[in-house]
């Protein structure tokens, strides 16, 4: 048996699948990570630069070699520029995803997107009204067209302030204006970051980092928020619903189709096709008991939130899910899809399909989805998956799935509370709930798989802190069994009483990574009710196993919105103590919140609890 499996993951399905992968001689992300270690020390510290062709350059952290690049940039400049570009890439990824949804909204308005529609006309009206669009007496399609147009305006440079920043507390907006970090256009801030970090432009490490906050805010209060809101309008605003998670959601006797990536535009059409009676009949004619659609990563979260579709796993499970031999087809769109997957699948019968015009992968067949052809293409592909069912070899599905509850949009949470945040606030005020923490983000082979998420979450709920989670963290916590009403047992006495009264779990699944904006909106609602700023609230954020540039952008917009945020893995900034100090201390004076880095989730939990208790004291809650 693989001696390393237990060092690599805390999950049972992960361990068993790692052993299976070893037997099948499948190389995994952990093997490739081991082959890369020790990783480059200059890069780890953020001290290497390849921004221009006078370089590449590197700064000697011990002061024995060069202290400047060829252009004269020092460690502070190089570290800040590198971090700024990480934020830009992350913000671009989320925001471009948002733009794709706006394009579908526009196509729906024009009647050019067969199969898509407006699933939540009330939300369409509400959001359109925020954009100043007249909705009275207008048919939904006309409103959708006008809203798509207005949202496109947020991407460019025609605005002084993004439209949806109006949802932030007034004090927060004033602070953004005063410090010059109010986001103006979504693409503009990313583009300006690329400009500033070109050789010979912004060489102030402080001004670069401030712009990084503005760039991140253009994601959180712009691109990601548009992605979430338009997804709700097109596909429905999530409501609590039951689902199941882990590799055990695959079915030995059914056609298994997996969607992986981020954009619900593709996965929603797959779901429709998988539910078509004629295709289900076809599957039965081929000897399958039915068609089983399951998700991976965030597009899986999108389907789980809105339709209770089962979730096969998170980021580090994506290769291992294929190694079951039970996946008849995997469809990917973009982001977090390891380029290794095609090779993994070549050892099994799995058909691998790439679907986005902007994302190609070795060893996959490219079948491009557009609003006009999506419905028909999805049907064709599901039929091909059905045909492929008969080509399966032996399958290995070693665990039973775990039940879980998802679908906690802000609308659903407020609904469960009777329409206002007051019951939640009362519980916070009287101390039954000490505060709330977001546990979000990825997996990273530098941290034992899911250990960070589960350990931190368990400690928080034991100490009466409500956990809100998204992304791969949410999948880890669901697999750990934290998301059924009975999980209230794991919570401290106060949180347990509140959860039992409301019939909710102590860990609320709020969606995919763009859905982190739901956490921002909930925090804003709480701050507004208390008449304070987000930075005054007993709340915190964390990304215990983050890997992606998107996570850097998320962390930065949380902090810029006033949420203290604890990162697990260290970002590549230790080459500049100035940058480290500004991010961990200095920002408190600028935006009322800062970062901390703590790879040990037990200690991260202590940091968060200490922070929440100090905020309670400042608010006079325990006087
Ligand atoms: Fe990707 Fe969103 Fe990270 Fe998971 S959590 S590894 S970004 S899939 Ni977003
Ligand atoms: Fe070197 Fe400066 Fe060019 Fe970076 S920008 S590669 S530090 S010369």
CSV table of N, CA and C in Angstrom, one decimal, residues 92-245:
chain,number,residue,atom,x,y,z
A,92,UNK,N,-9.1,39.2,-13.1
A,92,UNK,CA,-9.5,39.0,-14.5
A,92,UNK,C,-10.2,37.7,-14.7
A,93,UNK,N,-9.8,36.6,-14.0
A,93,UNK,CA,-10.4,35.3,-14.2
A,93,UNK,C,-11.9,35.4,-13.7
A,94,UNK,N,-12.1,35.9,-12.5
A,94,UNK,CA,-13.5,36.0,-12.0
A,94,UNK,C,-14.3,36.9,-12.9
A,95,UNK,N,-13.7,38.0,-13.3
A,95,UNK,CA,-14.5,39.0,-14.0
A,95,UNK,C,-14.8,38.6,-15.4
A,96,UNK,N,-13.9,37.9,-16.0
A,96,UNK,CA,-14.2,37.4,-17.4
A,96,UNK,C,-15.3,36.3,-17.3
A,97,UNK,N,-15.3,35.5,-16.3
A,97,UNK,CA,-16.4,34.6,-16.0
A,97,UNK,C,-17.7,35.4,-15.9
A,98,UNK,N,-17.7,36.5,-15.1
A,98,UNK,CA,-18.9,37.3,-15.0
A,98,UNK,C,-19.3,37.8,-16.4
A,99,UNK,N,-18.4,38.2,-17.2
A,99,UNK,CA,-18.8,38.8,-18.5
A,99,UNK,C,-19.4,37.7,-19.3
A,100,UNK,N,-18.9,36.5,-19.3
A,100,UNK,CA,-19.6,35.4,-20.0
A,100,UNK,C,-21.0,35.2,-19.7
A,101,UNK,N,-21.3,35.4,-18.4
A,101,UNK,CA,-22.8,35.3,-18.0
A,101,UNK,C,-23.6,36.5,-18.5
A,102,UNK,N,-23.0,37.7,-18.5
A,102,UNK,CA,-23.7,38.8,-19.0
A,102,UNK,C,-24.0,38.6,-20.5
A,103,UNK,N,-23.0,38.0,-21.2
A,103,UNK,CA,-23.3,37.8,-22.7
A,103,UNK,C,-24.4,36.8,-22.9
A,104,UNK,N,-24.5,35.8,-22.0
A,104,UNK,CA,-25.7,34.9,-22.1
A,104,UNK,C,-27.0,35.6,-21.8
A,105,UNK,N,-26.9,36.5,-20.7
A,105,UNK,CA,-28.1,37.3,-20.4
A,105,UNK,C,-28.6,38.1,-21.6
A,106,UNK,N,-27.6,38.7,-22.3
A,106,UNK,CA,-27.9,39.5,-23.5
A,106,UNK,C,-28.5,38.6,-24.6
A,107,UNK,N,-27.9,37.4,-24.8
A,107,UNK,CA,-28.4,36.5,-25.8
A,107,UNK,C,-29.8,36.0,-25.5
A,108,UNK,N,-30.1,35.8,-24.2
A,108,UNK,CA,-31.5,35.5,-23.8
A,108,UNK,C,-32.4,36.6,-24.2
A,109,UNK,N,-32.0,37.8,-23.9
A,109,UNK,CA,-32.8,39.0,-24.2
A,109,UNK,C,-33.2,39.0,-25.7
A,110,UNK,N,-32.2,38.7,-26.5
A,110,UNK,CA,-32.4,38.7,-28.0
A,110,UNK,C,-33.1,37.5,-28.5
A,111,UNK,N,-33.4,36.5,-27.6
A,111,UNK,CA,-34.0,35.3,-28.1
A,111,UNK,C,-33.0,34.4,-28.9
A,112,UNK,N,-31.7,34.5,-28.5
A,112,UNK,CA,-30.7,33.8,-29.3
A,112,UNK,C,-30.0,32.7,-28.4
A,113,UNK,N,-30.7,32.3,-27.3
A,113,UNK,CA,-30.0,31.3,-26.5
A,113,UNK,C,-31.1,30.3,-26.1
A,114,UNK,N,-31.4,29.4,-27.1
A,114,UNK,CA,-32.4,28.3,-26.8
A,114,UNK,C,-32.0,27.5,-25.6
A,115,UNK,N,-33.0,27.3,-24.7
A,115,UNK,CA,-32.7,26.4,-23.5
A,115,UNK,C,-32.4,27.3,-22.3
A,116,UNK,N,-31.9,28.5,-22.5
A,116,UNK,CA,-31.7,29.4,-21.3
A,116,UNK,C,-32.9,30.3,-21.2
A,117,UNK,N,-33.1,30.8,-20.0
A,117,UNK,CA,-34.2,31.6,-19.7
A,117,UNK,C,-34.0,32.5,-18.4
A,118,UNK,N,-35.0,33.1,-18.0
A,118,UNK,CA,-34.9,33.9,-16.7
A,118,UNK,C,-35.6,33.1,-15.6
A,119,UNK,N,-34.8,32.5,-14.8
A,119,UNK,CA,-35.3,31.6,-13.7
A,119,UNK,C,-35.8,32.4,-12.5
A,120,UNK,N,-35.2,33.6,-12.3
A,120,UNK,CA,-35.6,34.4,-11.2
A,120,UNK,C,-36.0,35.8,-11.6
A,121,UNK,N,-37.2,36.0,-12.2
A,121,UNK,CA,-37.6,37.3,-12.7
A,121,UNK,C,-37.7,38.4,-11.6
A,122,UNK,N,-37.9,38.0,-10.3
A,122,UNK,CA,-38.0,39.0,-9.3
A,122,UNK,C,-36.6,39.5,-9.0
A,123,UNK,N,-35.6,38.7,-9.0
A,123,UNK,CA,-34.2,39.1,-8.8
A,123,UNK,C,-33.8,40.0,-10.0
A,124,UNK,N,-34.2,39.6,-11.2
A,124,UNK,CA,-33.9,40.4,-12.4
A,124,UNK,C,-34.4,41.8,-12.1
A,125,UNK,N,-35.6,42.0,-11.7
A,125,UNK,CA,-36.2,43.3,-11.4
A,125,UNK,C,-35.4,44.1,-10.4
A,126,UNK,N,-35.1,43.4,-9.3
A,126,UNK,CA,-34.4,44.0,-8.2
A,126,UNK,C,-33.1,44.6,-8.6
A,127,UNK,N,-32.3,43.7,-9.3
A,127,UNK,CA,-31.0,44.1,-9.7
A,127,UNK,C,-31.1,45.2,-10.8
A,128,UNK,N,-32.1,45.1,-11.7
A,128,UNK,CA,-32.2,46.1,-12.7
A,128,UNK,C,-32.6,47.5,-12.1
A,129,UNK,N,-33.4,47.4,-11.0
A,129,UNK,CA,-33.8,48.7,-10.4
A,129,UNK,C,-32.5,49.3,-9.7
A,130,UNK,N,-31.6,48.5,-9.2
A,130,UNK,CA,-30.4,49.1,-8.7
A,130,UNK,C,-29.5,49.8,-9.7
A,131,UNK,N,-29.7,49.3,-11.0
A,131,UNK,CA,-28.9,49.9,-12.1
A,131,UNK,C,-29.7,51.1,-12.7
A,132,UNK,N,-30.9,51.4,-12.0
A,132,UNK,CA,-31.7,52.6,-12.5
A,132,UNK,C,-32.5,52.3,-13.7
A,133,UNK,N,-32.7,51.0,-14.0
A,133,UNK,CA,-33.5,50.6,-15.2
A,133,UNK,C,-35.0,50.6,-14.8
A,134,UNK,N,-35.8,51.2,-15.6
A,134,UNK,CA,-37.2,51.2,-15.5
A,134,UNK,C,-37.7,49.8,-15.8
A,135,UNK,N,-38.4,49.1,-14.8
A,135,UNK,CA,-38.9,47.8,-15.0
A,135,UNK,C,-40.4,47.7,-15.1
A,136,UNK,N,-41.1,48.7,-14.7
A,136,UNK,CA,-42.6,48.7,-14.7
A,136,UNK,C,-43.2,48.4,-16.0
A,137,UNK,N,-44.0,47.3,-16.1
A,137,UNK,CA,-44.7,47.1,-17.4
A,137,UNK,C,-43.8,46.5,-18.5
A,138,UNK,N,-42.5,46.4,-18.2
A,138,UNK,CA,-41.6,45.8,-19.3
A,138,UNK,C,-41.5,44.3,-19.2
A,139,UNK,N,-41.5,43.6,-20.3
A,139,UNK,CA,-41.4,42.2,-20.2
A,139,UNK,C,-39.9,41.8,-19.8
A,140,UNK,N,-39.8,40.7,-19.1
A,140,UNK,CA,-38.4,40.3,-18.5
A,140,UNK,C,-37.3,40.4,-19.6
A,141,UNK,N,-37.6,40.0,-20.8
A,141,UNK,CA,-36.6,40.0,-21.8
A,141,UNK,C,-36.0,41.4,-22.1
A,142,UNK,N,-36.9,42.4,-22.1
A,142,UNK,CA,-36.5,43.7,-22.3
A,142,UNK,C,-35.6,44.2,-21.2
A,143,UNK,N,-36.1,43.9,-19.9
A,143,UNK,CA,-35.3,44.3,-18.8
A,143,UNK,C,-33.9,43.6,-18.8
A,144,UNK,N,-33.9,42.3,-19.2
A,144,UNK,CA,-32.6,41.6,-19.2
A,144,UNK,C,-31.7,42.2,-20.2
A,145,UNK,N,-32.2,42.7,-21.4
A,145,UNK,CA,-31.3,43.3,-22.3
A,145,UNK,C,-30.7,44.6,-21.8
A,146,UNK,N,-31.6,45.4,-21.1
A,146,UNK,CA,-31.1,46.7,-20.6
A,146,UNK,C,-30.1,46.4,-19.5
A,147,UNK,N,-30.3,45.4,-18.7
A,147,UNK,CA,-29.4,45.1,-17.6
A,147,UNK,C,-28.1,44.6,-18.1
A,148,UNK,N,-28.1,43.8,-19.1
A,148,UNK,CA,-26.9,43.3,-19.7
A,148,UNK,C,-26.0,44.4,-20.2
A,149,UNK,N,-26.7,45.4,-20.8
A,149,UNK,CA,-26.0,46.6,-21.4
A,149,UNK,C,-25.4,47.4,-20.3
A,150,UNK,N,-26.2,47.6,-19.2
A,150,UNK,CA,-25.7,48.4,-18.1
A,150,UNK,C,-24.5,47.7,-17.4
A,151,UNK,N,-24.6,46.4,-17.3
A,151,UNK,CA,-23.5,45.7,-16.6
A,151,UNK,C,-22.2,45.8,-17.5
A,152,UNK,N,-22.4,45.7,-18.8
A,152,UNK,CA,-21.2,45.8,-19.6
A,152,UNK,C,-20.5,47.1,-19.4
A,153,UNK,N,-21.3,48.1,-19.1
A,153,UNK,CA,-20.7,49.5,-18.8
A,153,UNK,C,-19.8,49.4,-17.5
A,154,UNK,N,-20.1,48.5,-16.6
A,154,UNK,CA,-19.3,48.4,-15.4
A,154,UNK,C,-17.9,47.8,-15.8
A,155,UNK,N,-17.8,47.1,-16.9
A,155,UNK,CA,-16.5,46.6,-17.2
A,155,UNK,C,-15.5,47.6,-17.8
A,156,UNK,N,-16.0,48.7,-18.4
A,156,UNK,CA,-15.2,49.6,-19.0
A,156,UNK,C,-14.7,50.8,-18.2
A,157,UNK,N,-14.6,52.0,-18.8
A,157,UNK,CA,-14.1,53.1,-18.0
A,157,UNK,C,-15.1,54.3,-18.1
A,158,UNK,N,-16.4,54.0,-18.2
A,158,UNK,CA,-17.4,55.0,-18.3
A,158,UNK,C,-17.9,55.4,-16.9
A,159,UNK,N,-17.5,54.7,-15.9
A,159,UNK,CA,-18.1,55.0,-14.6
A,159,UNK,C,-17.0,55.6,-13.7
A,160,UNK,N,-17.5,56.4,-12.7
A,160,UNK,CA,-16.5,56.8,-11.7
A,160,UNK,C,-16.5,55.8,-10.5
A,161,UNK,N,-17.6,55.1,-10.3
A,161,UNK,CA,-17.7,54.1,-9.3
A,161,UNK,C,-18.5,53.0,-9.9
A,162,UNK,N,-18.1,51.7,-9.5
A,162,UNK,CA,-18.9,50.6,-10.0
A,162,UNK,C,-20.3,50.6,-9.4
A,163,UNK,N,-21.3,50.1,-10.2
A,163,UNK,CA,-22.7,50.2,-9.8
A,163,UNK,C,-23.0,49.6,-8.4
A,164,UNK,N,-22.4,48.3,-8.2
A,164,UNK,CA,-22.9,47.6,-7.1
A,164,UNK,C,-22.1,47.9,-5.8
A,165,UNK,N,-21.1,48.8,-5.9
A,165,UNK,CA,-20.5,49.3,-4.6
A,165,UNK,C,-21.5,49.9,-3.7
A,166,UNK,N,-22.7,50.4,-4.3
A,166,UNK,CA,-23.7,51.0,-3.5
A,166,UNK,C,-24.3,50.0,-2.4
A,167,UNK,N,-24.0,48.7,-2.6
A,167,UNK,CA,-24.5,47.7,-1.7
A,167,UNK,C,-23.6,47.7,-0.4
A,168,UNK,N,-22.4,48.3,-0.5
A,168,UNK,CA,-21.5,48.3,0.7
A,168,UNK,C,-22.0,49.4,1.7
A,169,UNK,N,-21.7,49.3,3.0
A,169,UNK,CA,-22.1,50.3,3.9
A,169,UNK,C,-21.5,51.6,3.5
A,170,UNK,N,-22.3,52.7,3.8
A,170,UNK,CA,-21.9,54.1,3.4
A,170,UNK,C,-20.5,54.4,4.0
A,171,UNK,N,-20.2,54.0,5.2
A,171,UNK,CA,-18.9,54.3,5.8
A,171,UNK,C,-17.7,53.7,5.0
A,172,UNK,N,-18.0,52.5,4.5
A,172,UNK,CA,-17.0,51.8,3.7
A,172,UNK,C,-16.7,52.5,2.4
A,173,UNK,N,-17.8,52.9,1.8
A,173,UNK,CA,-17.6,53.6,0.5
A,173,UNK,C,-16.9,54.9,0.7
A,174,UNK,N,-17.2,55.6,1.8
A,174,UNK,CA,-16.5,56.9,2.0
A,174,UNK,C,-15.0,56.6,2.2
A,175,UNK,N,-14.7,55.5,2.9
A,175,UNK,CA,-13.3,55.2,3.1
A,175,UNK,C,-12.6,54.9,1.8
A,176,UNK,N,-13.3,54.1,0.9
A,176,UNK,CA,-12.6,53.8,-0.4
A,176,UNK,C,-12.4,55.1,-1.2
A,177,UNK,N,-13.3,56.0,-1.1
A,177,UNK,CA,-13.1,57.3,-1.8
A,177,UNK,C,-11.9,58.0,-1.2
A,178,UNK,N,-11.9,58.1,0.1
A,178,UNK,CA,-10.9,58.9,0.8
A,178,UNK,C,-9.5,58.3,0.5
A,179,UNK,N,-9.4,57.0,0.5
A,179,UNK,CA,-8.0,56.4,0.3
A,179,UNK,C,-7.7,56.2,-1.2
A,180,UNK,N,-8.7,56.6,-2.1
A,180,UNK,CA,-8.4,56.5,-3.5
A,180,UNK,C,-8.4,55.0,-4.0
A,181,UNK,N,-9.2,54.1,-3.4
A,181,UNK,CA,-9.2,52.8,-3.9
A,181,UNK,C,-10.6,52.4,-4.3
A,182,UNK,N,-11.5,53.4,-4.5
A,182,UNK,CA,-12.8,53.1,-5.1
A,182,UNK,C,-12.7,52.5,-6.5
A,183,UNK,N,-13.2,51.3,-6.7
A,183,UNK,CA,-13.0,50.7,-8.1
A,183,UNK,C,-13.9,51.4,-9.1
A,184,UNK,N,-13.4,51.7,-10.2
A,184,UNK,CA,-14.1,52.5,-11.3
A,184,UNK,C,-14.6,51.6,-12.4
A,185,UNK,N,-13.7,50.8,-13.0
A,185,UNK,CA,-14.2,49.9,-14.0
A,185,UNK,C,-13.5,48.6,-13.8
A,186,UNK,N,-14.2,47.5,-14.1
A,186,UNK,CA,-13.7,46.2,-13.8
A,186,UNK,C,-12.4,45.9,-14.6
A,187,UNK,N,-12.5,46.0,-15.9
A,187,UNK,CA,-11.4,45.8,-16.7
A,187,UNK,C,-10.3,46.9,-16.5
A,188,UNK,N,-10.8,48.1,-16.2
A,188,UNK,CA,-9.9,49.2,-16.1
A,188,UNK,C,-8.9,49.0,-15.0
A,189,UNK,N,-9.3,48.4,-13.8
A,189,UNK,CA,-8.4,48.3,-12.7
A,189,UNK,C,-7.4,47.2,-13.0
A,190,UNK,N,-7.8,46.1,-13.7
A,190,UNK,CA,-6.9,45.1,-14.1
A,190,UNK,C,-5.9,45.6,-15.1
A,191,UNK,N,-6.4,46.3,-16.0
A,191,UNK,CA,-5.5,46.9,-17.1
A,191,UNK,C,-4.5,47.9,-16.5
A,192,UNK,N,-5.0,48.7,-15.5
A,192,UNK,CA,-4.1,49.7,-14.9
A,192,UNK,C,-3.1,48.9,-14.1
A,193,UNK,N,-3.4,47.8,-13.5
A,193,UNK,CA,-2.4,47.1,-12.7
A,193,UNK,C,-1.3,46.5,-13.7
A,194,UNK,N,-1.7,46.1,-14.8
A,194,UNK,CA,-0.7,45.6,-15.8
A,194,UNK,C,0.2,46.8,-16.3
A,195,UNK,N,-0.4,47.9,-16.4
A,195,UNK,CA,0.3,49.1,-16.8
A,195,UNK,C,1.3,49.5,-15.7
A,196,UNK,N,0.8,49.7,-14.5
A,196,UNK,CA,1.6,50.1,-13.4
A,196,UNK,C,2.8,49.2,-13.2
A,197,UNK,N,2.6,47.9,-13.4
A,197,UNK,CA,3.7,47.0,-13.1
A,197,UNK,C,4.6,46.8,-14.3
A,198,UNK,N,4.4,47.4,-15.4
A,198,UNK,CA,5.3,47.5,-16.5
A,198,UNK,C,6.6,48.1,-16.0
A,199,UNK,N,7.8,47.8,-16.6
A,199,UNK,CA,9.0,48.4,-16.2
A,199,UNK,C,8.9,49.9,-16.3
A,200,UNK,N,9.3,50.6,-15.2
A,200,UNK,CA,9.4,52.1,-15.3
A,200,UNK,C,8.1,52.8,-15.1
A,201,UNK,N,7.1,52.2,-14.4
A,201,UNK,CA,5.9,52.9,-14.2
A,201,UNK,C,5.7,53.1,-12.7
A,202,UNK,N,4.9,52.3,-12.0
A,202,UNK,CA,4.7,52.6,-10.6
A,202,UNK,C,5.8,51.8,-9.8
A,203,UNK,N,6.7,52.6,-9.2
A,203,UNK,CA,7.8,52.0,-8.4
A,203,UNK,C,7.6,52.4,-6.9
A,204,UNK,N,6.4,52.7,-6.5
A,204,UNK,CA,6.1,52.9,-5.1
A,204,UNK,C,5.5,51.6,-4.6
A,205,UNK,N,6.1,50.9,-3.7
A,205,UNK,CA,5.5,49.6,-3.3
A,205,UNK,C,4.2,49.9,-2.5
A,206,UNK,N,4.1,51.0,-1.9
A,206,UNK,CA,2.8,51.3,-1.2
A,206,UNK,C,1.7,51.6,-2.2
A,207,UNK,N,2.0,52.4,-3.2
A,207,UNK,CA,0.9,52.8,-4.1
A,207,UNK,C,0.5,51.6,-5.0
A,208,UNK,N,1.5,50.7,-5.3
A,208,UNK,CA,1.2,49.4,-6.0
A,208,UNK,C,0.2,48.6,-5.2
A,209,UNK,N,0.5,48.5,-3.9
A,209,UNK,CA,-0.3,47.6,-3.0
A,209,UNK,C,-1.7,48.2,-2.9
A,210,UNK,N,-1.8,49.5,-2.8
A,210,UNK,CA,-3.1,50.2,-2.7
A,210,UNK,C,-3.9,49.9,-4.0
A,211,UNK,N,-3.2,50.0,-5.1
A,211,UNK,CA,-4.0,49.7,-6.4
A,211,UNK,C,-4.4,48.3,-6.4
A,212,UNK,N,-3.6,47.4,-5.8
A,212,UNK,CA,-3.9,46.0,-5.8
A,212,UNK,C,-5.3,45.8,-5.0
A,213,UNK,N,-5.5,46.6,-4.0
A,213,UNK,CA,-6.7,46.5,-3.3
A,213,UNK,C,-7.9,47.0,-4.2
A,214,UNK,N,-7.6,48.1,-4.9
A,214,UNK,CA,-8.7,48.6,-5.8
A,214,UNK,C,-9.0,47.6,-6.9
A,215,UNK,N,-7.9,47.0,-7.4
A,215,UNK,CA,-8.1,45.9,-8.4
A,215,UNK,C,-9.0,44.8,-7.8
A,216,UNK,N,-8.6,44.4,-6.6
A,216,UNK,CA,-9.4,43.3,-6.0
A,216,UNK,C,-10.8,43.7,-5.8
A,217,UNK,N,-11.1,44.9,-5.3
A,217,UNK,CA,-12.4,45.4,-5.1
A,217,UNK,C,-13.2,45.4,-6.4
A,218,UNK,N,-12.6,45.6,-7.5
A,218,UNK,CA,-13.3,45.6,-8.8
A,218,UNK,C,-13.7,44.1,-9.1
A,219,UNK,N,-13.1,43.2,-8.5
A,219,UNK,CA,-13.5,41.8,-8.6
A,219,UNK,C,-14.7,41.5,-7.6
A,220,UNK,N,-14.5,41.8,-6.3
A,220,UNK,CA,-15.5,41.5,-5.3
A,220,UNK,C,-16.8,42.2,-5.5
A,221,UNK,N,-16.7,43.5,-5.8
A,221,UNK,CA,-17.9,44.3,-5.9
A,221,UNK,C,-18.3,44.6,-7.3
A,222,UNK,N,-17.5,43.9,-8.2
A,222,UNK,CA,-17.8,44.0,-9.7
A,222,UNK,C,-17.9,42.7,-10.3
A,223,UNK,N,-16.8,42.2,-10.9
A,223,UNK,CA,-16.9,41.0,-11.7
A,223,UNK,C,-17.5,39.8,-11.1
A,224,UNK,N,-17.0,39.4,-9.9
A,224,UNK,CA,-17.6,38.3,-9.2
A,224,UNK,C,-19.1,38.5,-8.8
A,225,UNK,N,-19.4,39.7,-8.4
A,225,UNK,CA,-20.7,40.0,-8.0
A,225,UNK,C,-21.7,39.9,-9.1
A,226,UNK,N,-21.2,40.4,-10.3
A,226,UNK,CA,-22.0,40.3,-11.5
A,226,UNK,C,-22.2,38.8,-11.9
A,227,UNK,N,-21.1,38.0,-11.7
A,227,UNK,CA,-21.2,36.6,-12.0
A,227,UNK,C,-22.3,35.9,-11.2
A,228,UNK,N,-22.3,36.2,-9.9
A,228,UNK,CA,-23.2,35.6,-9.0
A,228,UNK,C,-24.6,36.0,-9.3
A,229,UNK,N,-24.8,37.3,-9.4
A,229,UNK,CA,-26.2,37.9,-9.5
A,229,UNK,C,-26.8,37.4,-10.9
A,230,UNK,N,-26.0,37.4,-11.9
A,230,UNK,CA,-26.6,37.0,-13.2
A,230,UNK,C,-26.8,35.5,-13.2
A,231,UNK,N,-26.0,34.7,-12.6
A,231,UNK,CA,-26.2,33.3,-12.5
A,231,UNK,C,-27.5,33.0,-11.8
A,232,UNK,N,-27.8,33.8,-10.7
A,232,UNK,CA,-29.1,33.6,-10.0
A,232,UNK,C,-30.3,34.0,-10.9
A,233,UNK,N,-30.1,35.1,-11.6
A,233,UNK,CA,-31.2,35.5,-12.5
A,233,UNK,C,-31.5,34.4,-13.6
A,234,UNK,N,-30.4,33.9,-14.2
A,234,UNK,CA,-30.6,32.9,-15.3
A,234,UNK,C,-31.0,31.6,-14.8
A,235,UNK,N,-30.4,31.1,-13.6
A,235,UNK,CA,-30.6,29.7,-13.2
A,235,UNK,C,-31.3,29.6,-11.9
A,236,UNK,N,-31.6,30.7,-11.2
A,236,UNK,CA,-32.3,30.6,-10.0
A,236,UNK,C,-31.5,30.9,-8.8
A,237,UNK,N,-32.1,31.6,-7.8
A,237,UNK,CA,-31.4,32.0,-6.6
A,237,UNK,C,-31.4,30.7,-5.7
A,238,UNK,N,-30.3,30.3,-5.2
A,238,UNK,CA,-30.3,29.0,-4.4
A,238,UNK,C,-31.1,29.1,-3.1
A,239,UNK,N,-31.7,27.9,-2.9
A,239,UNK,CA,-32.5,27.7,-1.6
A,239,UNK,C,-31.9,26.5,-1.0
A,240,UNK,N,-32.1,26.3,0.3
A,240,UNK,CA,-31.5,25.1,1.0
A,240,UNK,C,-32.0,23.8,0.3
A,241,UNK,N,-31.1,22.9,0.0
A,241,UNK,CA,-31.6,21.6,-0.5
A,241,UNK,C,-30.5,20.6,-0.2
A,242,UNK,N,-30.9,19.3,-0.2
A,242,UNK,CA,-30.0,18.3,0.2
A,242,UNK,C,-29.2,17.8,-1.0
A,243,UNK,N,-28.0,17.3,-0.7
A,243,UNK,CA,-27.2,16.7,-1.7
A,243,UNK,C,-26.3,15.7,-1.1
A,244,UNK,N,-25.4,15.1,-1.9
A,244,UNK,CA,-24.5,14.1,-1.3
A,244,UNK,C,-23.1,14.4,-1.9
A,245,UNK,N,-22.0,14.1,-1.2
A,245,UNK,CA,-20.7,14.4,-1.6
A,245,UNK,C,-19.7,13.2,-1.3
